[in-house]
Coordinates of C-alpha atoms and ligand atoms in Angstrom, one line a residue:
M26 CA -25.5 43.3 -23.7
R27 CA -26.9 39.8 -23.5
R28 CA -24.9 38.8 -26.5
F29 CA -21.8 40.2 -25.0
T30 CA -22.2 38.1 -21.8
L31 CA -22.7 35.0 -23.9
L32 CA -19.6 35.8 -25.9
V33 CA -17.6 36.2 -22.7
A34 CA -18.9 32.9 -21.4
I35 CA -17.9 31.2 -24.6
I36 CA -14.4 32.7 -24.5
M37 CA -14.0 31.8 -20.8
A38 CA -15.1 28.2 -21.5
L39 CA -12.5 28.0 -24.3
V40 CA -9.5 29.5 -22.4
V41 CA -10.4 28.2 -18.9
P42 CA -10.8 24.4 -19.0
Q43 CA -12.9 22.8 -16.2
V44 CA -11.0 22.1 -13.0
I45 CA -10.6 18.4 -12.3
N46 CA -12.6 18.8 -9.2
A47 CA -15.3 21.3 -9.6
S48 CA -15.2 22.5 -6.0
N49 CA -11.5 23.0 -5.3
G50 CA -8.2 24.1 -6.8
V51 CA -6.8 25.8 -9.8
T52 CA -7.1 25.3 -13.5
Y53 CA -4.3 26.8 -15.5
G54 CA -4.9 28.6 -18.8
P55 CA -2.3 30.6 -20.7
S56 CA -4.3 33.8 -20.6
A57 CA -6.2 33.2 -17.3
S58 CA -6.3 30.8 -14.4
A59 CA -9.4 29.8 -12.6
F60 CA -9.5 29.2 -8.8
S61 CA -12.2 27.7 -6.7
I62 CA -12.7 26.4 -3.3
E63 CA -15.6 24.9 -1.3
T64 CA -16.1 26.1 2.2
N65 CA -18.6 25.6 5.1
E66 CA -21.7 27.7 4.9
S67 CA -20.5 29.9 7.7
A68 CA -17.4 31.2 5.7
Q69 CA -17.4 35.0 5.7
Q70 CA -14.6 35.7 3.2
V71 CA -11.9 34.0 1.1
K72 CA -8.6 35.6 0.1
L73 CA -6.6 34.2 -2.8
R74 CA -3.0 35.1 -2.8
I75 CA -0.6 34.7 -5.7
Y76 CA 3.2 34.3 -5.1
K77 CA 6.3 34.1 -7.2
A78 CA 7.8 31.4 -5.0
G79 CA 6.6 28.3 -3.1
L80 CA 8.1 29.6 0.1
G81 CA 8.8 33.1 1.4
G82 CA 8.2 36.5 -0.2
K83 CA 5.2 38.7 -0.3
P84 CA 2.1 38.0 -2.4
V85 CA 2.2 39.7 -5.8
K86 CA -1.6 39.7 -5.8
T87 CA -4.3 39.4 -3.2
I88 CA -7.8 38.8 -4.5
N89 CA -11.1 38.6 -2.7
M90 CA -12.9 35.5 -4.0
K91 CA -16.6 35.7 -4.8
R92 CA -19.3 33.2 -4.1
N93 CA -20.5 31.3 -7.1
A94 CA -24.0 32.5 -6.3
A95 CA -25.7 34.1 -3.3
G96 CA -25.4 31.8 -0.3
S97 CA -23.2 29.4 -2.2
T98 CA -20.3 27.6 -0.4
L99 CA -18.3 27.6 -3.7
W100 CA -16.0 30.5 -4.0
Q101 CA -14.3 31.4 -7.3
A102 CA -11.9 33.8 -8.9
S103 CA -10.4 34.1 -12.3
V104 CA -7.0 35.7 -12.6
K105 CA -5.9 37.1 -15.9
G106 CA -2.4 36.6 -17.4
D107 CA -0.1 33.7 -17.7
L108 CA 0.4 32.5 -14.2
Q109 CA 2.5 29.4 -15.0
G110 CA 5.2 28.9 -12.5
M111 CA 3.4 31.0 -9.8
F112 CA 2.1 29.8 -6.5
Y113 CA -1.2 30.4 -4.6
T114 CA -2.9 30.1 -1.3
F115 CA -6.4 30.3 0.0
D116 CA -7.3 31.9 3.4
V117 CA -10.8 31.4 4.6
K118 CA -12.4 33.6 7.3
Y119 CA -14.8 32.1 9.9
G120 CA -16.1 33.9 13.0
G121 CA -14.1 37.0 12.1
K122 CA -10.8 35.1 12.0
F123 CA -8.8 33.9 9.1
M124 CA -7.9 30.2 9.4
G125 CA -4.4 30.6 7.8
E126 CA -3.1 30.2 4.3
C127 CA -3.2 26.8 2.6
P128 CA -3.3 25.3 -0.9
G129 CA -6.8 23.9 -0.3
I130 CA -7.5 20.2 -0.3
W131 CA -7.3 19.8 -4.1
A132 CA -3.8 21.1 -5.0
T133 CA -2.3 18.8 -7.7
A134 CA 1.1 20.6 -7.6
V135 CA 2.8 22.4 -4.8
G136 CA 5.9 24.2 -3.8
V137 CA 8.5 23.0 -1.3
N138 CA 7.0 21.4 1.8
G139 CA 3.5 21.8 0.3
H140 CA 2.6 25.1 1.8
R141 CA 1.5 26.7 -1.4
G142 CA -0.3 25.3 -4.5
A143 CA 1.6 25.6 -7.8
I144 CA 0.2 26.8 -11.0
I145 CA 1.5 24.6 -13.8
D146 CA 0.3 23.0 -16.9
M147 CA 0.1 19.3 -16.1
V148 CA 0.7 18.3 -19.7
N149 CA 4.3 19.5 -19.3
T150 CA 4.9 16.9 -16.6
N151 CA 4.4 13.9 -18.8
P152 CA 7.5 12.0 -19.6
Q153 CA 8.1 10.9 -23.2
G154 CA 5.9 8.1 -24.2
W155 CA 3.5 8.6 -21.3
S156 CA 0.4 8.5 -23.4
A157 CA 1.4 4.9 -24.4
D158 CA 1.8 3.8 -20.8
K159 CA -0.7 1.1 -19.8
R160 CA -1.4 -0.6 -16.6
P161 CA -0.1 -4.2 -16.8
N162 CA -2.8 -6.7 -17.1
I163 CA -2.5 -9.0 -14.0
A164 CA -5.5 -10.5 -12.3
A165 CA -5.8 -10.1 -8.5
K166 CA -5.3 -13.9 -8.0
D167 CA -1.9 -13.6 -9.9
L168 CA -0.5 -10.7 -7.9
I169 CA 2.7 -11.0 -5.9
I170 CA 3.2 -7.8 -3.9
Y171 CA 6.5 -6.3 -2.8
E172 CA 6.1 -3.6 -0.1
M173 CA 8.8 -1.0 -0.2
H174 CA 10.0 2.3 1.1
H175 CA 11.9 4.5 -1.4
R176 CA 14.7 5.3 1.0
D177 CA 15.1 1.8 2.5
F178 CA 15.4 0.3 -0.9
S179 CA 18.1 2.4 -2.5
I180 CA 19.8 4.6 0.1
D181 CA 22.7 2.3 0.9
E182 CA 25.9 2.4 -1.1
S183 CA 25.6 -1.3 -1.7
S184 CA 22.5 -0.8 -3.8
G185 CA 24.6 0.5 -6.6
I186 CA 21.6 2.8 -7.4
Q187 CA 22.3 6.3 -8.5
H188 CA 19.1 8.1 -7.4
K189 CA 19.3 7.0 -3.8
G190 CA 16.0 7.4 -1.9
K191 CA 14.2 8.9 -5.0
F192 CA 11.4 8.0 -7.2
L193 CA 13.9 7.8 -10.0
A194 CA 15.7 4.9 -8.3
L195 CA 12.9 2.7 -9.6
T196 CA 13.7 3.7 -13.2
E197 CA 17.3 2.3 -13.0
P198 CA 18.2 -1.1 -14.4
R199 CA 19.8 -2.2 -11.1
A200 CA 16.4 -1.8 -9.4
I201 CA 14.2 -3.1 -12.2
D202 CA 16.4 -6.1 -12.8
H203 CA 16.3 -7.0 -9.2
L204 CA 12.5 -6.9 -9.0
K205 CA 12.2 -8.8 -12.2
S206 CA 14.7 -11.4 -11.1
L207 CA 12.8 -11.9 -7.9
G208 CA 9.6 -12.3 -9.8
V209 CA 7.3 -9.9 -8.0
N210 CA 4.7 -8.2 -10.2
A211 CA 3.5 -5.4 -8.0
V212 CA 5.3 -2.9 -5.9
H213 CA 3.4 -1.3 -3.0
I214 CA 5.2 1.9 -2.3
L215 CA 4.9 3.3 1.2
P216 CA 3.2 6.8 1.4
S217 CA 4.4 8.7 -1.6
F218 CA 1.9 11.6 -1.5
D219 CA 3.2 14.8 0.0
Y220 CA 3.7 14.2 3.7
A221 CA 5.0 16.5 6.5
S222 CA 7.7 14.7 8.5
V223 CA 10.6 15.2 6.1
D224 CA 11.7 18.8 5.7
E225 CA 12.1 19.3 2.0
T226 CA 14.3 22.3 2.5
R227 CA 17.0 20.2 4.2
L228 CA 17.3 17.2 1.9
D229 CA 21.1 17.4 2.1
E230 CA 20.7 16.0 5.6
P231 CA 19.6 12.4 6.2
Q232 CA 16.0 12.4 7.2
Y233 CA 13.8 9.4 7.5
N234 CA 10.1 8.8 7.9
W235 CA 7.6 6.2 6.6
G236 CA 5.3 9.1 5.7
Y237 CA 2.0 8.3 7.4
D238 CA 1.4 12.0 8.0
P239 CA -0.5 13.4 5.0
V240 CA -0.4 17.0 3.9
N241 CA -1.4 17.2 0.3
Y242 CA -3.1 14.0 -0.8
N243 CA -3.0 14.6 -4.5
V244 CA 0.7 15.5 -5.0
P245 CA 3.7 13.3 -4.9
E246 CA 6.1 13.8 -1.9
G247 CA 8.9 16.3 -2.6
G248 CA 11.5 14.5 -0.5
Y249 CA 11.6 11.7 -3.1
S250 CA 12.1 14.1 -6.0
T251 CA 15.4 15.5 -7.2
D252 CA 14.1 19.1 -6.7
P253 CA 11.2 19.8 -4.3
Y254 CA 11.3 23.5 -5.2
K255 CA 10.3 22.7 -8.8
P256 CA 6.7 21.6 -8.7
E257 CA 6.9 19.7 -12.0
A258 CA 9.9 17.6 -10.9
R259 CA 8.2 15.4 -8.4
I260 CA 5.3 14.9 -10.7
R261 CA 7.4 14.0 -13.8
E262 CA 9.7 11.8 -11.8
F263 CA 6.8 9.9 -10.2
K264 CA 5.4 9.3 -13.7
Q265 CA 8.8 8.1 -14.9
M266 CA 8.9 5.6 -12.1
V267 CA 5.4 4.3 -12.9
Q268 CA 6.4 4.1 -16.6
A269 CA 9.6 2.2 -15.9
L270 CA 7.8 -0.3 -13.7
H271 CA 5.0 -0.8 -16.1
K272 CA 7.5 -1.4 -18.9
A273 CA 8.9 -4.2 -16.7
G274 CA 5.4 -5.6 -16.2
I275 CA 5.2 -4.5 -12.6
K276 CA 2.1 -2.8 -11.1
V277 CA 2.4 0.2 -8.8
I278 CA 0.2 0.2 -5.7
L279 CA -0.1 3.4 -3.6
D280 CA -0.3 3.3 0.1
V281 CA -3.1 5.8 0.9
V282 CA -3.7 7.4 4.3
Y283 CA -7.1 9.1 4.2
N284 CA -7.9 8.0 7.7
H285 CA -6.1 10.8 9.4
T286 CA -4.0 13.9 8.8
W287 CA -0.7 15.1 10.2
N288 CA -2.5 17.5 12.5
I289 CA -5.9 19.1 12.8
D290 CA -5.4 22.8 13.3
G291 CA -3.0 23.4 10.4
S292 CA -4.4 20.8 8.0
N293 CA -5.8 21.7 4.7
F294 CA -9.1 20.1 5.7
Q295 CA -9.5 22.2 8.8
R296 CA -8.4 25.5 7.2
T297 CA -11.0 25.2 4.4
R298 CA -13.9 23.5 6.2
P299 CA -13.3 23.5 10.0
D300 CA -14.5 20.4 11.8
Y301 CA -16.3 19.1 8.7
F302 CA -13.8 16.4 7.8
Y303 CA -13.1 15.0 11.3
R304 CA -15.2 12.8 13.5
K305 CA -16.0 14.0 17.0
N306 CA -17.0 12.1 20.1
A307 CA -20.3 12.9 21.9
D308 CA -18.5 15.2 24.3
G309 CA -17.2 17.3 21.4
T310 CA -13.6 16.1 21.5
Y311 CA -12.0 14.7 18.4
S312 CA -12.2 11.0 18.0
N313 CA -8.9 9.2 17.6
G314 CA -9.5 5.9 15.8
S315 CA -6.2 6.3 14.0
G316 CA -4.1 6.6 17.1
C317 CA -2.6 9.7 15.5
G318 CA -4.7 12.3 17.2
N319 CA -7.6 12.5 14.8
E320 CA -9.8 10.5 12.4
T321 CA -11.5 11.6 9.2
A322 CA -15.2 11.2 8.6
S323 CA -15.5 9.2 5.4
E324 CA -19.3 8.9 5.9
R325 CA -19.7 12.6 5.3
E326 CA -20.6 13.4 1.7
A327 CA -17.6 15.7 0.9
M328 CA -15.0 13.5 2.6
R329 CA -16.4 10.4 0.7
E330 CA -16.3 12.4 -2.5
F331 CA -12.8 13.5 -1.8
M332 CA -11.6 10.0 -1.3
V333 CA -13.3 8.7 -4.5
E334 CA -12.0 11.6 -6.6
S335 CA -8.5 11.4 -5.1
V336 CA -8.0 7.7 -5.9
N337 CA -9.5 8.3 -9.4
Y338 CA -7.1 11.1 -9.9
W339 CA -4.1 8.9 -9.1
V340 CA -5.4 6.3 -11.6
E341 CA -6.0 8.8 -14.3
E342 CA -3.1 11.1 -13.9
Y343 CA -0.4 8.7 -12.6
H344 CA -1.7 5.4 -14.0
I345 CA -1.7 3.8 -10.5
D346 CA -2.7 0.1 -10.4
G347 CA -3.9 -0.3 -6.8
F348 CA -4.4 1.1 -3.4
R349 CA -3.5 -0.1 0.1
F350 CA -5.7 1.7 2.6
D351 CA -4.0 2.5 5.8
L352 CA -6.3 1.7 8.8
M353 CA -9.1 0.9 6.4
G354 CA -11.1 0.0 9.5
V355 CA -11.5 3.7 10.2
H356 CA -13.4 4.2 7.0
D357 CA -17.0 3.2 6.6
I358 CA -18.1 0.3 4.4
E359 CA -20.2 2.4 2.1
T360 CA -17.3 4.6 1.3
M361 CA -15.1 1.6 0.5
N362 CA -17.8 0.1 -1.7
T363 CA -18.3 3.5 -3.5
I364 CA -14.6 3.6 -4.2
R365 CA -14.6 0.0 -5.5
A366 CA -17.5 0.9 -7.8
A367 CA -15.8 4.1 -9.0
L368 CA -12.5 2.5 -10.0
P369 CA -11.8 0.2 -12.9
Q370 CA -12.2 -3.5 -12.0
D371 CA -8.4 -4.2 -12.5
I372 CA -7.5 -1.7 -9.8
F373 CA -6.6 -3.9 -6.7
I374 CA -7.9 -2.6 -3.4
Y375 CA -6.8 -3.8 0.0
G376 CA -6.3 -2.5 3.5
E377 CA -5.7 -2.9 7.1
G378 CA -9.1 -4.2 8.3
W379 CA -8.7 -2.6 11.7
S380 CA -8.3 0.7 13.5
A381 CA -5.8 1.9 16.1
G382 CA -8.4 3.0 18.6
S383 CA -12.2 3.2 18.8
C384 CA -13.9 5.2 16.2
A385 CA -16.9 7.6 16.5
I386 CA -19.2 5.4 14.4
P387 CA -20.2 1.9 15.1
N388 CA -18.0 -1.1 14.2
E389 CA -20.8 -2.6 12.0
Q390 CA -20.5 0.3 9.7
L391 CA -16.7 0.2 9.5
A392 CA -14.5 -1.4 6.8
M393 CA -13.2 -3.9 9.4
K394 CA -11.7 -7.3 8.4
A395 CA -14.8 -9.0 9.9
N396 CA -17.0 -7.1 7.4
I397 CA -14.9 -7.9 4.3
S398 CA -17.7 -10.2 3.0
R399 CA -19.8 -7.0 2.6
M400 CA -17.1 -5.4 0.5
P401 CA -16.7 -7.5 -2.7
G402 CA -13.5 -6.9 -4.5
I403 CA -11.7 -5.5 -1.5
A404 CA -9.1 -7.5 0.5
A405 CA -7.7 -7.3 4.0
F406 CA -4.4 -8.3 5.6
S407 CA -4.6 -11.5 7.5
D408 CA -3.1 -11.1 10.9
E409 CA -4.3 -14.7 11.7
M410 CA -1.7 -16.3 9.4
R411 CA 1.0 -13.7 10.2
D412 CA 0.8 -14.1 13.9
A413 CA 0.3 -17.9 13.7
L414 CA 3.6 -18.0 11.9
R415 CA 5.8 -15.4 13.8
G416 CA 4.0 -14.8 17.0
P417 CA 1.4 -12.3 18.3
W418 CA 1.4 -8.6 17.5
N419 CA 1.3 -7.5 21.1
S420 CA 4.6 -9.1 21.9
N421 CA 8.0 -8.9 20.2
S422 CA 9.4 -12.0 21.7
K423 CA 6.6 -14.7 21.8
A424 CA 7.1 -17.4 19.2
A425 CA 4.5 -19.3 17.3
F426 CA 4.5 -22.0 14.6
L427 CA 7.9 -21.0 13.3
G428 CA 9.3 -21.3 16.8
G429 CA 7.9 -24.8 17.2
V430 CA 4.9 -23.7 19.3
K431 CA 1.9 -25.9 18.9
G432 CA -1.7 -24.7 18.6
N433 CA -1.2 -22.4 15.6
E434 CA -2.1 -25.0 12.9
E435 CA -5.7 -24.0 12.3
S436 CA -4.7 -20.4 11.9
I437 CA -2.1 -21.4 9.3
K438 CA -4.8 -23.4 7.5
F439 CA -7.1 -20.4 7.7
G440 CA -4.4 -18.4 5.8
I441 CA -3.8 -21.2 3.3
V442 CA -7.4 -21.2 2.1
G443 CA -7.5 -17.4 1.9
A444 CA -9.8 -16.8 4.9
I445 CA -12.8 -18.4 3.1
E446 CA -15.2 -21.0 4.4
H447 CA -13.6 -24.4 4.0
P448 CA -14.6 -27.7 5.6
G449 CA -11.0 -28.6 6.5
V450 CA -10.5 -25.6 8.9
D451 CA -11.6 -25.7 12.5
Y452 CA -12.5 -22.0 13.0
S453 CA -13.0 -22.3 16.7
K454 CA -9.2 -22.8 17.0
V455 CA -8.2 -19.9 14.8
N456 CA -6.4 -17.2 16.8
Y457 CA -8.5 -14.1 16.0
S458 CA -11.3 -14.7 13.5
K459 CA -13.6 -17.4 14.7
A460 CA -15.3 -17.5 11.3
P461 CA -14.2 -17.1 7.7
Y462 CA -14.3 -13.5 6.7
A463 CA -13.6 -13.6 3.0
T464 CA -16.1 -14.6 0.3
E465 CA -13.2 -15.1 -2.2
P466 CA -9.6 -16.0 -1.4
T467 CA -8.4 -12.8 -3.2
Q468 CA -9.9 -10.9 -0.3
M469 CA -7.1 -12.0 2.0
I470 CA -3.5 -10.7 1.9
A471 CA -1.1 -13.4 3.0
Y472 CA 2.0 -12.2 4.6
V473 CA 4.4 -12.8 7.5
S474 CA 6.1 -9.4 7.7
C475 CA 5.5 -5.8 6.5
H476 CA 7.0 -2.4 7.4
D477 CA 5.2 -2.5 10.8
D478 CA 6.7 -4.6 13.6
M479 CA 9.9 -6.5 13.3
C480 CA 11.1 -7.8 10.0
L481 CA 11.1 -11.6 9.7
V482 CA 14.7 -12.3 10.8
D483 CA 14.5 -9.9 13.7
R484 CA 11.3 -11.5 14.9
L485 CA 12.8 -15.0 14.6
K486 CA 15.9 -13.9 16.5
A487 CA 13.8 -12.3 19.2
S488 CA 11.4 -15.2 19.6
I489 CA 13.7 -18.2 19.3
Q490 CA 16.5 -18.3 21.8
G491 CA 19.9 -19.2 20.5
A492 CA 18.8 -19.7 16.9
T493 CA 21.8 -20.2 14.5
I494 CA 22.0 -18.3 11.2
D495 CA 21.2 -21.6 9.4
E496 CA 18.1 -22.1 11.5
L497 CA 17.0 -18.5 10.9
I498 CA 17.4 -19.0 7.2
R499 CA 15.5 -22.3 7.2
L500 CA 12.6 -20.8 9.1
D501 CA 12.6 -17.7 7.0
L502 CA 12.3 -19.8 3.8
L503 CA 9.6 -22.0 5.4
A504 CA 7.6 -18.9 6.4
Q505 CA 7.6 -17.5 2.9
T506 CA 6.6 -20.9 1.5
V507 CA 3.5 -20.7 3.6
V508 CA 2.8 -17.2 2.2
M509 CA 3.5 -18.1 -1.4
T510 CA 1.3 -21.3 -1.3
S511 CA -1.6 -19.4 0.3
Q512 CA -4.7 -19.0 -1.9
G513 CA -4.8 -15.4 -0.7
V514 CA -2.8 -12.7 -2.3
P515 CA 0.9 -13.0 -1.3
F516 CA 2.7 -10.0 0.0
M517 CA 6.3 -9.6 1.1
L518 CA 8.4 -6.8 2.7
S519 CA 11.1 -5.5 0.6
G520 CA 14.5 -6.8 1.6
E521 CA 13.4 -10.1 3.1
E522 CA 15.0 -11.6 0.0
M523 CA 18.2 -10.1 1.3
L524 CA 17.7 -11.5 4.8
R525 CA 17.1 -7.9 5.9
D526 CA 17.3 -7.0 9.5
K527 CA 16.5 -3.8 11.4
Q528 CA 18.6 -4.6 14.4
G529 CA 15.6 -5.6 16.3
V530 CA 13.7 -2.2 15.9
H531 CA 10.0 -3.0 15.6
N532 CA 8.7 0.5 14.9
S533 CA 11.3 2.0 12.6
F534 CA 9.1 4.8 11.2
E535 CA 11.7 7.5 12.0
S536 CA 14.8 5.4 12.6
P537 CA 17.9 6.3 10.7
D538 CA 19.1 4.7 7.4
S539 CA 21.4 2.5 9.4
I540 CA 18.3 0.7 10.7
N541 CA 16.0 0.9 7.7
H542 CA 18.4 0.5 4.8
L543 CA 18.6 -2.7 2.7
D544 CA 22.1 -4.1 2.6
W545 CA 22.4 -5.4 -0.9
G546 CA 25.7 -7.0 0.1
N547 CA 23.5 -9.7 1.7
L548 CA 22.7 -11.0 -1.8
E549 CA 26.2 -12.3 -1.9
R550 CA 26.4 -13.2 1.8
Y551 CA 23.2 -15.3 1.8
P552 CA 22.6 -16.1 -1.9
Q553 CA 20.5 -19.1 -0.9
V554 CA 17.8 -16.8 0.3
M555 CA 17.3 -14.9 -2.9
E556 CA 17.6 -18.1 -4.9
Y557 CA 14.9 -19.8 -2.8
Y558 CA 12.5 -16.7 -3.0
K559 CA 13.0 -16.7 -6.8
G560 CA 12.2 -20.3 -7.0
L561 CA 9.2 -20.0 -4.8
I562 CA 7.7 -17.1 -6.7
A563 CA 8.4 -18.8 -10.0
L564 CA 6.7 -21.9 -8.8
R565 CA 3.6 -20.0 -7.7
K566 CA 3.4 -18.1 -10.9
A567 CA 3.7 -21.2 -13.1
H568 CA 1.1 -23.2 -11.2
P569 CA -2.5 -22.0 -11.0
A570 CA -3.1 -24.6 -8.3
F571 CA -1.5 -22.2 -5.8
H572 CA -3.7 -19.3 -6.8
M573 CA -7.1 -20.6 -7.9
G574 CA -8.8 -17.3 -7.3
S575 CA -12.2 -18.8 -6.5
A576 CA -13.5 -20.0 -3.2
D577 CA -15.5 -22.8 -4.9
M578 CA -12.4 -24.1 -6.6
V579 CA -10.4 -24.0 -3.4
R580 CA -13.1 -25.9 -1.5
R581 CA -13.3 -28.5 -4.3
N582 CA -9.7 -29.0 -5.0
L583 CA -7.8 -28.4 -1.8
D584 CA -8.0 -30.7 1.2
F585 CA -5.9 -30.9 4.4
L586 CA -4.0 -33.9 5.6
P587 CA -4.5 -34.7 9.3
T588 CA -3.1 -31.9 11.4
E589 CA -0.4 -32.6 13.9
N590 CA 1.4 -30.3 16.3
C591 CA 3.7 -28.0 14.3
L592 CA 2.9 -29.9 11.1
V593 CA 0.4 -28.6 8.5
A594 CA 0.0 -30.4 5.2
F595 CA -2.5 -30.2 2.3
H596 CA -3.2 -31.7 -1.0
I597 CA -4.4 -30.0 -4.2
N598 CA -5.9 -32.0 -7.0
G599 CA -4.3 -30.2 -9.9
R600 CA -6.2 -32.1 -12.5
N601 CA -9.3 -30.1 -11.7
V602 CA -7.5 -26.7 -11.9
P603 CA -7.7 -25.1 -15.3
G604 CA -4.2 -24.6 -16.8
E605 CA -2.5 -26.8 -14.1
T606 CA 0.0 -29.3 -15.4
W607 CA 0.7 -31.1 -12.1
G608 CA -1.6 -33.9 -10.9
D609 CA -1.6 -34.4 -7.1
I610 CA 0.3 -31.8 -5.3
Y611 CA 1.3 -32.2 -1.6
V612 CA 2.5 -29.3 0.5
A613 CA 3.8 -29.7 4.0
F614 CA 5.2 -27.4 6.6
N615 CA 7.2 -28.9 9.5
T616 CA 8.5 -26.6 12.2
H617 CA 9.8 -29.5 14.4
K618 CA 13.5 -29.8 15.0
R619 CA 13.2 -33.3 13.7
A620 CA 11.9 -34.9 10.5
R621 CA 8.2 -35.9 10.3
T622 CA 6.2 -37.9 7.8
I623 CA 3.0 -37.3 5.9
E624 CA 0.8 -39.9 4.4
V625 CA 0.4 -39.9 0.6
P626 CA -0.7 -42.5 -1.9
D627 CA 2.0 -44.9 -3.1
G628 CA 3.9 -43.7 -6.1
T629 CA 6.8 -41.6 -7.3
Y630 CA 6.7 -37.9 -6.8
T631 CA 8.9 -35.0 -8.0
I632 CA 10.2 -32.9 -5.2
V633 CA 10.2 -29.2 -6.1
C634 CA 10.7 -27.7 -2.7
R635 CA 12.6 -29.1 0.3
N636 CA 15.2 -27.7 2.8
L637 CA 16.9 -24.7 1.3
K638 CA 15.9 -25.4 -2.3
C639 CA 12.9 -24.5 -4.4
D640 CA 13.0 -25.3 -8.0
L641 CA 9.8 -25.9 -10.1
T642 CA 11.7 -28.0 -12.6
G643 CA 12.3 -30.6 -9.9
I644 CA 15.1 -31.2 -7.4
T645 CA 14.9 -35.0 -7.2
T646 CA 12.2 -37.7 -7.0
V647 CA 10.9 -39.6 -4.0
T648 CA 9.0 -42.9 -4.0
A649 CA 6.3 -43.4 -1.4
A650 CA 6.2 -47.2 -1.1
D651 CA 4.7 -47.4 2.4
G652 CA 2.4 -44.5 1.9
K653 CA 4.7 -42.1 3.6
V654 CA 7.1 -39.3 2.6
T655 CA 9.5 -37.5 4.9
V656 CA 9.3 -33.8 5.7
P657 CA 12.7 -32.6 6.9
A658 CA 13.1 -30.7 10.2
Q659 CA 12.2 -27.0 10.0
S660 CA 11.4 -27.3 6.3
A661 CA 8.6 -27.1 3.8
L662 CA 8.1 -29.9 1.3
I663 CA 6.3 -29.6 -2.0
I664 CA 5.9 -32.7 -4.2
H665 CA 3.8 -33.6 -7.2
N666 CA 3.1 -36.3 -9.6
Ligands
CA23 CA1 6.4 16.7 2.0

């Protein structure tokens, strides 16, 4: 008898491999599939249902799952037969009531709209050559991030891309060549896990959403696949996208939204472990630090574990290179540090170091921007530099540095050094942070626009009355020069290189394609913009002086020239920067409508950036005979000897 049990155990171990997460999900085996789910202690019963389709129809089997051991919160079932291509749901009973069917929190494949888990063999989802796919080796200090939405990028006819609005768009030469030509080396894709707001059964109709409404965290979104009814399609196509980008030397960063879910009542979290995953206020109401009606409780053991295992899963299964944490300030510091420690060092991690409302745990424990120094290896967006350039976040029409408004200079300088401690910055005059928050410059994301708020041209139009197109372009190029010469990690919104506009819409999360689409025709209409961006990115990549990557080096080698209203200038001693071929480098930003001068030692300098041109091989030379060089009106200037 005993020998028989042992034999069964051995056979089961052979045919039923371990589930990726021991506490939730399904593991497919050709002769049996194993199911498991973790519940709260008070769970009374768990029903497992097997279906032929991802939507509709009656279950072909209903199984009462069994506790792993008496009193255990782990429920298991093994179902004999080859279930490949079938679907499943769990339904957990609490207080005499079933919570409703769901795929659990650990589905790695789902049917249309993510209502049911899918039973597939993940090996079949790997594109050809997938085992040879490797994450490109690019250090954090060398990253140039391009933030994009699948639909924005390719949906317009002018894109010339075949798979419009799909993962596969990024496998096409037209897309890859554009990104390579621009020079970016990381794409940050807006939420690409399965989200709720696009109905995958109606993809023949135009539907748009950014996707900050998570349903299944560990499955790609069906709306971006060619067939959301086929569970393998979205997985394979996502991998094809990663593979194509990696071949082009471009990293793939996933925008992850663990801080809240689409809803509470119907969420997979709530249906499996009611109230465990969400924070509550003292009065028993749900806390809403996300501004979306709920906030998750990263400080709880199973939520923390879920986040750690989820990001690890994306790295292992999909070869993801980095994560951008939406409202990272809703998560606790310990969780972010646990995630950092659990991921390979080359995985880049950054996030929004703020929340959208007050959270139910104290700010000192939260992964806020001000606490970044307690999270080594994790970066936060700098709203200091962004708002000092374009204007404050709480207004769509107030101008700042770009609009010729004085008083933003120290905030620009704060962004130039990468939010680290630097003797040349007067922190008392910085707009938000009155102290450096980063220990290393790679802990700050430098940017002037992202999917949130107006894109750059719209903001310039809204904040500078009567600006001509020439002026808009000058200021646009100037703004990105500040970003690309920052010691932080530069980040740009997709389409800025095409002088994208969103017709003034500042929160376009569900706006139609006519607002959100990139108009690739602008590449011909305003070729000087793409040319300048290319030149600027090439300049940054070729010159380590602009991305030293170490706070000590920045403090030693970068010094500011005297600050004047609407004029910020700095010098880098390139001789002390390993790998740098330039000697003295001077960078100046002048947002006056008239030319200004900066003081430099006498000598001849090569101009690499001025007015509408940026070319690292040199535009012309300038001789400073009286210790001065001119910075044209509304222009950046970069010179070196
Ligand atoms: Ca979906």
